[in-house]
Coordinates of C-alpha atoms in Angstrom, one line a residue:
X1 CA 25.4 40.9 9.4
X2 CA 22.9 38.6 7.8
X3 CA 22.0 34.9 8.2
X4 CA 23.6 33.0 5.3
X5 CA 20.5 30.7 5.1
X6 CA 17.5 33.0 5.1
X7 CA 19.1 36.5 5.0
X8 CA 17.4 37.6 8.2
X9 CA 19.1 40.2 10.4
X10 CA 17.4 39.0 13.6
X11 CA 20.5 37.4 15.2
X12 CA 21.8 36.7 18.7
X13 CA 25.2 35.8 19.9
X14 CA 25.5 32.1 20.8
X15 CA 28.9 31.4 22.4
X16 CA 32.5 32.0 21.3
X17 CA 34.3 28.7 20.6
X18 CA 38.0 29.0 19.6
X19 CA 37.9 32.8 20.1
X20 CA 35.4 33.2 17.2
X21 CA 32.0 34.6 17.7
X22 CA 29.1 32.3 16.9
X23 CA 25.6 33.5 16.0
X24 CA 22.1 32.0 15.9
X25 CA 19.3 33.1 13.6
X26 CA 16.0 33.9 15.4
X27 CA 14.0 33.1 12.3
X28 CA 15.3 29.8 10.9
X29 CA 17.5 28.7 13.9
X30 CA 20.6 28.3 11.8
X31 CA 24.0 28.7 13.6
X32 CA 27.0 30.1 11.9
X33 CA 30.4 31.6 12.7
X34 CA 31.4 35.3 12.1
X35 CA 33.5 35.7 9.0
X36 CA 37.0 37.0 9.6
X37 CA 37.6 40.5 8.0
X38 CA 39.6 40.5 4.8
X39 CA 43.1 41.9 5.3
X40 CA 44.2 45.1 3.6
X41 CA 47.0 43.3 1.9
X42 CA 44.6 40.9 0.4
X43 CA 42.4 43.8 -0.8
X44 CA 45.4 45.5 -2.4
X45 CA 46.5 42.4 -4.4
X46 CA 43.1 41.1 -5.3
X47 CA 42.2 41.0 -9.0
X48 CA 39.7 43.5 -10.2
X49 CA 36.4 42.1 -11.3
X50 CA 36.6 43.9 -14.6
X51 CA 40.1 42.5 -15.3
X52 CA 39.9 39.3 -17.4
X53 CA 41.5 36.2 -16.0
X54 CA 43.1 33.6 -18.1
X55 CA 44.2 31.0 -15.5
X56 CA 41.6 28.7 -13.9
X57 CA 41.3 28.5 -10.1
X58 CA 43.8 25.9 -8.7
X59 CA 42.4 23.2 -6.3
X60 CA 43.1 23.8 -2.7
X61 CA 46.4 22.4 -1.5
X62 CA 46.2 19.9 1.4
X63 CA 44.7 16.5 2.3
X64 CA 41.9 15.2 4.5
X65 CA 42.4 12.4 7.0
X66 CA 39.8 9.8 8.2
X67 CA 40.1 8.3 11.7
X68 CA 37.7 5.4 12.3
X69 CA 36.9 3.6 15.5
X70 CA 35.9 0.3 14.0
X71 CA 34.6 -1.1 17.4
X72 CA 32.1 1.7 17.6
X73 CA 31.2 2.5 13.9
X74 CA 31.5 0.6 10.6
X75 CA 31.2 2.4 7.3
X76 CA 30.9 0.9 3.8
X77 CA 32.4 2.2 0.6
X78 CA 29.4 4.3 -0.3
X79 CA 29.5 6.1 3.1
X80 CA 33.2 6.7 2.7
X81 CA 32.7 8.2 -0.8
X82 CA 30.0 10.5 0.7
X83 CA 32.4 11.7 3.4
X84 CA 35.1 12.3 0.8
X85 CA 32.7 14.5 -1.2
X86 CA 32.0 16.7 1.8
X87 CA 35.5 17.9 2.3
X88 CA 37.2 20.5 0.0
X89 CA 40.4 18.5 0.4
X90 CA 41.3 15.1 -1.1
X91 CA 40.8 12.2 1.3
X92 CA 44.2 10.5 1.2
X93 CA 44.9 9.0 4.6
X94 CA 42.6 6.5 6.3
X95 CA 43.3 4.9 9.7
X96 CA 41.1 2.2 11.4
X97 CA 41.6 1.4 15.1
X98 CA 40.4 -1.9 16.7
X99 CA 41.4 -5.1 18.4
X100 CA 41.7 -7.1 15.3
X101 CA 41.8 -10.4 17.2
X102 CA 38.1 -9.9 17.9
X103 CA 36.2 -12.7 16.0
X104 CA 33.4 -10.2 15.0
X105 CA 36.0 -8.2 12.9
X106 CA 37.7 -11.3 11.3
X107 CA 36.5 -10.4 7.8
X108 CA 36.2 -6.6 8.1
X109 CA 39.9 -6.1 8.4
X110 CA 40.6 -7.6 5.0
X111 CA 37.9 -5.4 3.4
X112 CA 39.3 -2.2 5.0
X113 CA 42.9 -3.2 3.9
X114 CA 41.7 -3.5 0.3
X115 CA 40.2 0.0 0.6
X116 CA 43.5 1.5 1.6
X117 CA 43.2 1.8 5.4
X118 CA 46.0 1.6 7.8
X119 CA 45.0 -1.0 10.4
X120 CA 46.0 0.1 13.9
X121 CA 45.8 -2.8 16.4
X122 CA 45.1 -2.2 20.1
X123 CA 44.9 -4.7 23.0
X124 CA 41.6 -5.8 24.5
X125 CA 40.1 -3.4 27.0
X126 CA 37.5 -0.8 27.5
X127 CA 38.1 2.4 25.5
X128 CA 41.4 1.0 24.3
X129 CA 40.7 1.9 20.7
X130 CA 39.5 5.4 21.8
X131 CA 42.7 6.0 23.7
X132 CA 45.0 5.0 20.8
X133 CA 42.9 7.1 18.4
X134 CA 43.3 10.2 20.7
X135 CA 47.0 9.6 21.1
X136 CA 47.8 9.3 17.4
X137 CA 45.1 11.8 16.3
X138 CA 46.4 14.6 18.5
X139 CA 49.8 14.4 16.7
X140 CA 48.4 14.0 13.2
X141 CA 49.3 17.6 12.3
X142 CA 53.0 16.9 12.9
X143 CA 53.1 13.6 11.0
X144 CA 51.1 15.0 8.1
X145 CA 52.1 18.7 7.7
X146 CA 49.7 19.2 4.7
X147 CA 46.7 17.9 6.7
X148 CA 43.8 20.4 6.5
X149 CA 40.7 18.4 7.5
X150 CA 40.1 15.4 9.8
X151 CA 37.1 13.1 10.0
X152 CA 36.6 11.7 13.5
X153 CA 34.3 8.7 13.0
X154 CA 33.0 7.5 16.4
X155 CA 29.9 8.0 18.6
X156 CA 31.9 7.8 21.8
X157 CA 31.8 11.1 23.8
X158 CA 35.5 10.6 24.8
X159 CA 36.5 11.5 21.2
X160 CA 35.3 15.1 21.9
X161 CA 38.7 15.8 23.5
X162 CA 40.4 14.8 20.2
X163 CA 38.1 17.1 18.2
X164 CA 38.9 20.1 20.4
X165 CA 42.6 19.4 20.2
X166 CA 42.5 19.2 16.4
X167 CA 40.4 22.4 16.1
X168 CA 43.0 24.2 18.3
X169 CA 45.6 23.1 15.7
X170 CA 43.7 25.0 13.0
X171 CA 42.3 21.9 11.3
X172 CA 38.7 21.5 10.0
X173 CA 37.1 18.8 12.1
X174 CA 34.1 16.7 10.9
X175 CA 32.5 14.6 13.7
X176 CA 30.8 11.5 12.3
X177 CA 28.3 9.8 14.6
X178 CA 25.6 7.1 14.2
X179 CA 22.1 8.1 15.0
X180 CA 18.9 6.0 15.4
X181 CA 17.1 4.6 12.4
X182 CA 20.4 3.9 10.5
X183 CA 21.2 7.6 10.1
X184 CA 24.8 9.0 10.1
X185 CA 25.3 12.5 11.4
X186 CA 28.2 14.6 10.0
X187 CA 28.9 17.8 12.0
X188 CA 31.4 20.4 10.8
X189 CA 32.6 21.6 14.2
X190 CA 34.0 24.7 12.8
X191 CA 30.8 26.0 11.2
X192 CA 28.4 23.8 13.2
X193 CA 26.7 22.7 9.9
X194 CA 25.2 19.2 10.2
X195 CA 24.4 16.9 7.3
X196 CA 22.6 13.6 7.6
X197 CA 23.2 10.4 5.6
X198 CA 20.9 7.4 5.4
X199 CA 22.9 4.2 5.7
X200 CA 19.9 2.1 4.5
X201 CA 19.2 4.2 1.4
X202 CA 22.9 5.1 0.8
X203 CA 22.0 8.7 0.1
X204 CA 22.1 12.1 1.8
X205 CA 19.0 13.2 3.6
X206 CA 18.3 16.8 2.3
X207 CA 17.1 19.6 4.6
X208 CA 13.3 20.2 4.7
X209 CA 13.4 23.1 2.2
X210 CA 15.3 21.1 -0.4
X211 CA 13.1 18.0 0.2
X212 CA 10.0 20.0 -0.4
X213 CA 11.5 21.4 -3.6
X214 CA 12.4 17.9 -4.8
X215 CA 8.8 16.7 -4.2
X216 CA 7.5 19.7 -6.1
X217 CA 9.8 19.0 -9.0
X218 CA 8.7 15.3 -9.1
X219 CA 5.1 16.4 -9.1
X220 CA 5.7 18.8 -11.9
X221 CA 7.4 16.1 -14.0
X222 CA 4.6 13.7 -13.3
X223 CA 1.9 16.3 -14.3
X224 CA 3.7 17.0 -17.5
X225 CA 3.9 13.3 -18.3
X226 CA 0.1 12.9 -17.5
X227 CA -0.7 15.8 -19.7
X228 CA 1.4 14.5 -22.6
X229 CA -0.2 11.0 -22.4
X230 CA -3.7 12.5 -22.1
X231 CA -3.1 14.5 -25.2
X232 CA -1.9 11.4 -27.1
X233 CA -4.9 9.4 -25.9
X234 CA -7.3 12.2 -27.1
X235 CA -5.7 12.1 -30.6
X236 CA -6.1 8.3 -30.7
X237 CA -9.7 8.6 -29.5
X238 CA -10.6 11.2 -32.1
X239 CA -9.2 9.1 -34.9
X240 CA -11.1 6.1 -33.7
X241 CA -14.3 8.0 -33.5
X242 CA -13.9 9.3 -37.1
X243 CA -12.9 6.0 -38.6
X244 CA -15.3 3.7 -36.7
X245 CA -18.2 6.2 -36.6
X246 CA -18.7 5.6 -32.9
X247 CA -20.2 9.1 -32.2
X248 CA -23.8 8.5 -33.2
X249 CA -26.6 11.2 -33.0
X250 CA -26.5 12.6 -29.5
X251 CA -27.7 15.7 -27.8
X252 CA -24.2 16.9 -27.1
X253 CA -20.7 16.0 -28.2
X254 CA -19.1 13.3 -26.1
X255 CA -15.7 11.8 -25.8
X256 CA -14.8 8.1 -26.5
X257 CA -14.5 7.4 -22.8
X258 CA -17.9 8.8 -22.1
X259 CA -19.5 6.7 -24.9
X260 CA -17.8 3.5 -23.5
X261 CA -18.9 4.3 -20.0
X262 CA -22.5 4.8 -20.9
X263 CA -22.6 1.6 -23.0
X264 CA -21.1 -0.3 -20.1
X265 CA -23.6 1.1 -17.6
X266 CA -26.5 0.2 -19.9
X267 CA -25.2 -3.4 -20.3
X268 CA -24.8 -3.9 -16.6
X269 CA -28.3 -2.6 -15.9
X270 CA -29.8 -5.0 -18.5
X271 CA -27.9 -8.0 -16.9
X272 CA -29.1 -7.1 -13.4
X273 CA -32.7 -6.7 -14.5
X274 CA -32.6 -10.0 -16.4
X275 CA -31.1 -11.9 -13.5
X276 CA -33.7 -10.4 -11.1
X277 CA -36.6 -11.4 -13.3
X278 CA -35.2 -14.9 -13.7
X279 CA -34.8 -15.4 -10.0
X280 CA -38.3 -14.1 -9.4
X281 CA -39.7 -16.6 -11.9
X282 CA -37.8 -19.5 -10.5
X283 CA -39.0 -18.7 -7.0
X284 CA -42.6 -18.4 -8.1
X285 CA -42.5 -21.6 -10.3
X286 CA -41.0 -23.7 -7.4
X287 CA -43.4 -22.3 -4.8
X288 CA -41.2 -23.7 -2.0
X289 CA -41.4 -22.2 1.5
X290 CA -38.1 -22.2 3.3
X291 CA -38.2 -23.5 6.9
X292 CA -38.2 -21.0 9.7
X293 CA -36.4 -21.0 13.1
X294 CA -38.3 -19.3 15.9
X295 CA -36.2 -19.9 19.0
X296 CA -32.7 -20.5 20.3
X297 CA -33.4 -24.2 21.0
X298 CA -34.6 -24.8 17.4
X299 CA -31.5 -23.1 16.1
X300 CA -29.2 -25.2 18.2
X301 CA -31.0 -28.4 17.2
X302 CA -30.8 -27.6 13.5
X303 CA -27.1 -26.8 13.8
X304 CA -26.4 -30.0 15.6
X305 CA -28.2 -32.0 12.9
X306 CA -26.1 -30.2 10.2
X307 CA -22.9 -31.0 12.0
X308 CA -23.8 -34.6 12.5
X309 CA -24.6 -35.0 8.8
X310 CA -21.3 -33.6 7.6
X311 CA -18.9 -36.5 6.7
X312 CA -15.6 -36.4 8.6
X313 CA -12.6 -38.6 8.8
X314 CA -12.5 -41.5 11.2
X315 CA -12.1 -40.4 14.9
X316 CA -12.5 -36.7 14.0
X317 CA -15.3 -34.7 15.6
X318 CA -14.6 -31.0 14.6
X319 CA -15.8 -29.6 11.3
X320 CA -15.2 -26.2 9.7
X321 CA -17.6 -23.4 10.9
X322 CA -17.7 -21.9 7.4
X323 CA -18.9 -25.3 6.0
X324 CA -21.6 -25.5 8.6
X325 CA -22.7 -21.9 7.7
X326 CA -22.8 -22.7 4.0
X327 CA -25.0 -25.8 4.6
X328 CA -27.3 -23.8 7.0
X329 CA -27.8 -21.1 4.3
X330 CA -28.6 -23.7 1.7
X331 CA -31.4 -25.0 3.9
X332 CA -32.8 -21.9 5.5
X333 CA -31.9 -19.2 2.9
X334 CA -30.0 -17.1 5.5
X335 CA -26.7 -17.4 7.2
X336 CA -26.4 -18.3 10.9
X337 CA -25.4 -14.8 11.8
X338 CA -28.5 -13.3 10.3
X339 CA -30.8 -15.8 12.0
X340 CA -29.1 -15.0 15.4
X341 CA -29.7 -11.3 14.7
X342 CA -33.4 -11.9 13.9
X343 CA -33.7 -13.9 17.2
X344 CA -32.1 -11.0 19.0
X345 CA -29.1 -13.2 20.0
X346 CA -25.5 -12.2 19.7
X347 CA -24.8 -12.5 15.9
X348 CA -21.0 -13.2 16.5
X349 CA -20.9 -16.9 15.6
X350 CA -17.6 -17.6 17.4
X351 CA -18.8 -16.1 20.7
X352 CA -22.2 -17.9 20.4
X353 CA -20.6 -21.4 19.9
X354 CA -17.9 -20.6 22.5
X355 CA -20.4 -19.9 25.3
X356 CA -23.0 -22.4 24.3
X357 CA -22.9 -25.6 26.5
X358 CA -24.1 -27.7 23.5
X359 CA -21.0 -27.0 21.3
X360 CA -17.3 -26.9 21.5
X361 CA -15.2 -24.5 19.3
X362 CA -11.5 -24.2 18.5
X363 CA -9.2 -22.5 16.1
X364 CA -7.7 -24.4 13.2
X365 CA -3.9 -24.8 13.6
X366 CA -2.0 -21.9 11.9
X367 CA -5.2 -20.3 10.7
X368 CA -7.8 -17.7 11.8
X369 CA -10.7 -20.0 10.9
X370 CA -12.8 -21.8 13.6
X371 CA -14.0 -25.4 13.9
X372 CA -17.0 -26.5 15.8
X373 CA -18.2 -29.8 17.3
X374 CA -21.1 -31.1 19.3
X375 CA -20.4 -31.3 23.1
X376 CA -19.8 -34.8 24.4
X377 CA -23.1 -34.9 26.4
X378 CA -25.2 -34.1 23.4
X379 CA -23.8 -36.5 20.8
X380 CA -26.0 -39.4 21.8
X381 CA -29.1 -37.2 21.8
X382 CA -28.4 -36.0 18.3
X383 CA -27.7 -39.5 17.0
X384 CA -31.0 -40.8 18.3
X385 CA -32.8 -38.0 16.4
X386 CA -31.2 -38.5 13.0
X387 CA -30.3 -42.2 12.8
X388 CA -31.4 -45.5 14.4
X389 CA -28.4 -47.5 15.2
X390 CA -28.6 -51.4 15.2
X391 CA -27.7 -53.4 18.3
X392 CA -24.0 -53.9 18.5
X393 CA -22.6 -57.3 17.8
X394 CA -21.4 -59.5 20.7
X395 CA -22.7 -56.9 23.2
X396 CA -19.7 -54.7 22.7
X397 CA -20.0 -51.0 23.6
X398 CA -20.6 -48.7 20.6
X399 CA -21.2 -45.1 19.7
X400 CA -22.0 -43.6 16.3
X401 CA -22.0 -47.3 15.0
X402 CA -18.2 -47.6 15.9
X403 CA -17.0 -50.6 18.0
X404 CA -14.0 -50.5 20.2
X405 CA -12.1 -53.6 19.2
X406 CA -8.5 -52.7 20.1
X407 CA -6.3 -50.6 22.5
X408 CA -5.6 -48.2 19.6
X409 CA -9.4 -47.5 19.1
X410 CA -9.7 -47.0 22.9
X411 CA -6.8 -44.6 22.8
X412 CA -8.4 -42.6 20.0
X413 CA -11.8 -42.5 21.8
X414 CA -10.1 -41.1 24.8
X415 CA -8.2 -38.5 22.7
X416 CA -11.6 -37.4 21.2
X417 CA -13.1 -36.9 24.6
X418 CA -10.1 -35.0 26.0
X419 CA -10.0 -32.8 22.9
X420 CA -13.7 -31.8 23.4
X421 CA -13.3 -31.2 27.2
X422 CA -10.1 -29.3 26.8
X423 CA -11.3 -26.9 24.1
X424 CA -11.6 -24.0 26.5
X425 CA -9.0 -25.1 29.0
X426 CA -5.8 -23.0 28.6
X427 CA -3.6 -25.9 29.8
X428 CA -5.4 -28.8 28.3
X429 CA -5.2 -31.0 31.4
X430 CA -8.5 -32.8 32.5
X431 CA -9.1 -34.8 35.6
X432 CA -9.2 -38.6 34.8
X433 CA -12.4 -39.0 36.8
X434 CA -14.2 -36.5 34.5
X435 CA -12.9 -38.4 31.5
X436 CA -14.2 -41.7 32.9
X437 CA -17.6 -40.1 33.5
X438 CA -17.8 -38.7 29.9
X439 CA -16.7 -42.1 28.5
X440 CA -19.4 -44.0 30.2
X441 CA -22.0 -41.4 29.0
X442 CA -21.0 -42.0 25.4
X443 CA -20.2 -45.8 25.4
X444 CA -22.5 -47.0 28.2
X445 CA -19.6 -48.9 29.7
X446 CA -16.9 -47.9 32.1
X447 CA -13.3 -47.8 31.0
X448 CA -12.4 -50.6 33.4
X449 CA -15.0 -52.9 31.6
X450 CA -13.5 -52.1 28.2
X451 CA -10.0 -52.9 29.5
X452 CA -11.2 -56.3 30.7
X453 CA -13.0 -57.0 27.4
X454 CA -9.8 -56.2 25.5
X455 CA -7.9 -58.4 28.0
X456 CA -5.6 -55.6 29.1
X457 CA -4.1 -55.9 32.6
X458 CA -4.0 -53.0 35.0
X459 CA -6.2 -50.0 35.7
X460 CA -7.2 -46.9 33.7
X461 CA -4.2 -45.0 35.1
X462 CA -1.8 -47.8 34.0
X463 CA -3.2 -47.6 30.5
X464 CA -2.7 -43.9 30.3
X465 CA 0.9 -44.2 31.5
X466 CA 1.7 -46.9 28.9
X467 CA 0.4 -44.8 26.0
X468 CA 2.5 -42.2 24.2
X469 CA -0.6 -40.2 23.3
X470 CA -1.1 -38.7 26.7
X471 CA 0.8 -36.6 29.3
X472 CA 0.0 -37.2 33.0
X473 CA 0.6 -35.0 36.0
X474 CA -0.4 -35.3 39.6
X475 CA -2.1 -32.3 41.3
X476 CA -2.5 -33.0 45.0
X477 CA -4.0 -36.5 45.2
X478 CA -5.6 -36.5 41.8
X479 CA -4.2 -37.2 38.3
X480 CA -4.8 -35.1 35.3
X481 CA -4.2 -36.0 31.7
X482 CA -3.7 -34.0 28.4
X483 CA -3.0 -35.0 24.8
X484 CA 0.7 -35.3 24.2
X485 CA 2.3 -32.3 22.4
X486 CA -0.9 -30.2 22.9
X487 CA 0.3 -28.1 25.8

């Protein structure tokens, strides 16, 4: 006896289901059943190979039946057609078992009815559909005397009893189960042959050997296509060389593509050389020495000046880090990362600004880009270095030449301070005493003084409670505040 798959004779016995010997190939692992010996009567009446036959082979008589547990497995029309193609017998009877009052099956019953299924209703309950399927399936041979094959479509282990019962009646049983990754497994329990079907791709998954053969065929077809197109392109190139006289006097014969490649390389080299010479001449003619940065302190001061000179919208303090880097490079001829590297400081800009006490950094909403701002305690120092602000009118507190004239402006000033202080706080809540201290550093007046000048009754805490821009919470005996909708 030989393996039907690889032809090997290295076999071992592997069980005896239904009183038929099963074997397993030691080389390829294929399992198969022993073929029954042909009877002598069949040998006597068999037609000789040399005797010509005039009648075509008639199709096998019999039908195939499909039993579907809808509550466990759903199959579409493509899957059904694939199952029908597996059996040698015509698929004529299809039964679907489920509790059709279930809302999740409200539309599926109409689809199955249009496809010719008998809809078998079962009451609600665990394994109710399985029990009815076993009850009716076990007697399927008596109801349909010409039944030869049965598809049992369910992943429930309980249906194994039905499969055994049908096999004992001499029927061919196909067990259809759903596997992970939207794969359907169809096992012929008589021959133990298993075929896989992809529900997502609506096609059968071939065995590894067939898959390799298909890949090789595709590669061969593609190689032939490339060779054909390459031949056509060579003919066109040859005609173009003859008619346009592109092939000039050269040491060796070259193709059209080589000529174009050489010409392109020469042109690029000329452009690079010309650009380099022009840049050198411009630098020499200008004779301008770029400023240098020799310490971390100088670097931080220059960056703060750049941030302060970038125009922003009213009541906004953060600017894009990429924009700061561009302006820095325009002034110093190098980007900030390179300068940090030269100073032997961490050249990761985000980490530098994150851990520097003179800056605050945050991510832009719904973006991977960062924004940077000057820390609250350094704003006044930078302003004194780059501008000279006039005395504020009417002795009102000011910062950055902005005057607090209304409760709305006071509210926005507090929002700016909280936003800077909470840049590295995971929760965003800041103690109100810290906010009051930062406010006085920037505006040189306490919040209580501002409330009196704006003729607002109550204390700082009352103002925060009355505003929709803040969220308050009490931690112990202290109050903390955060910007609304920023948690």
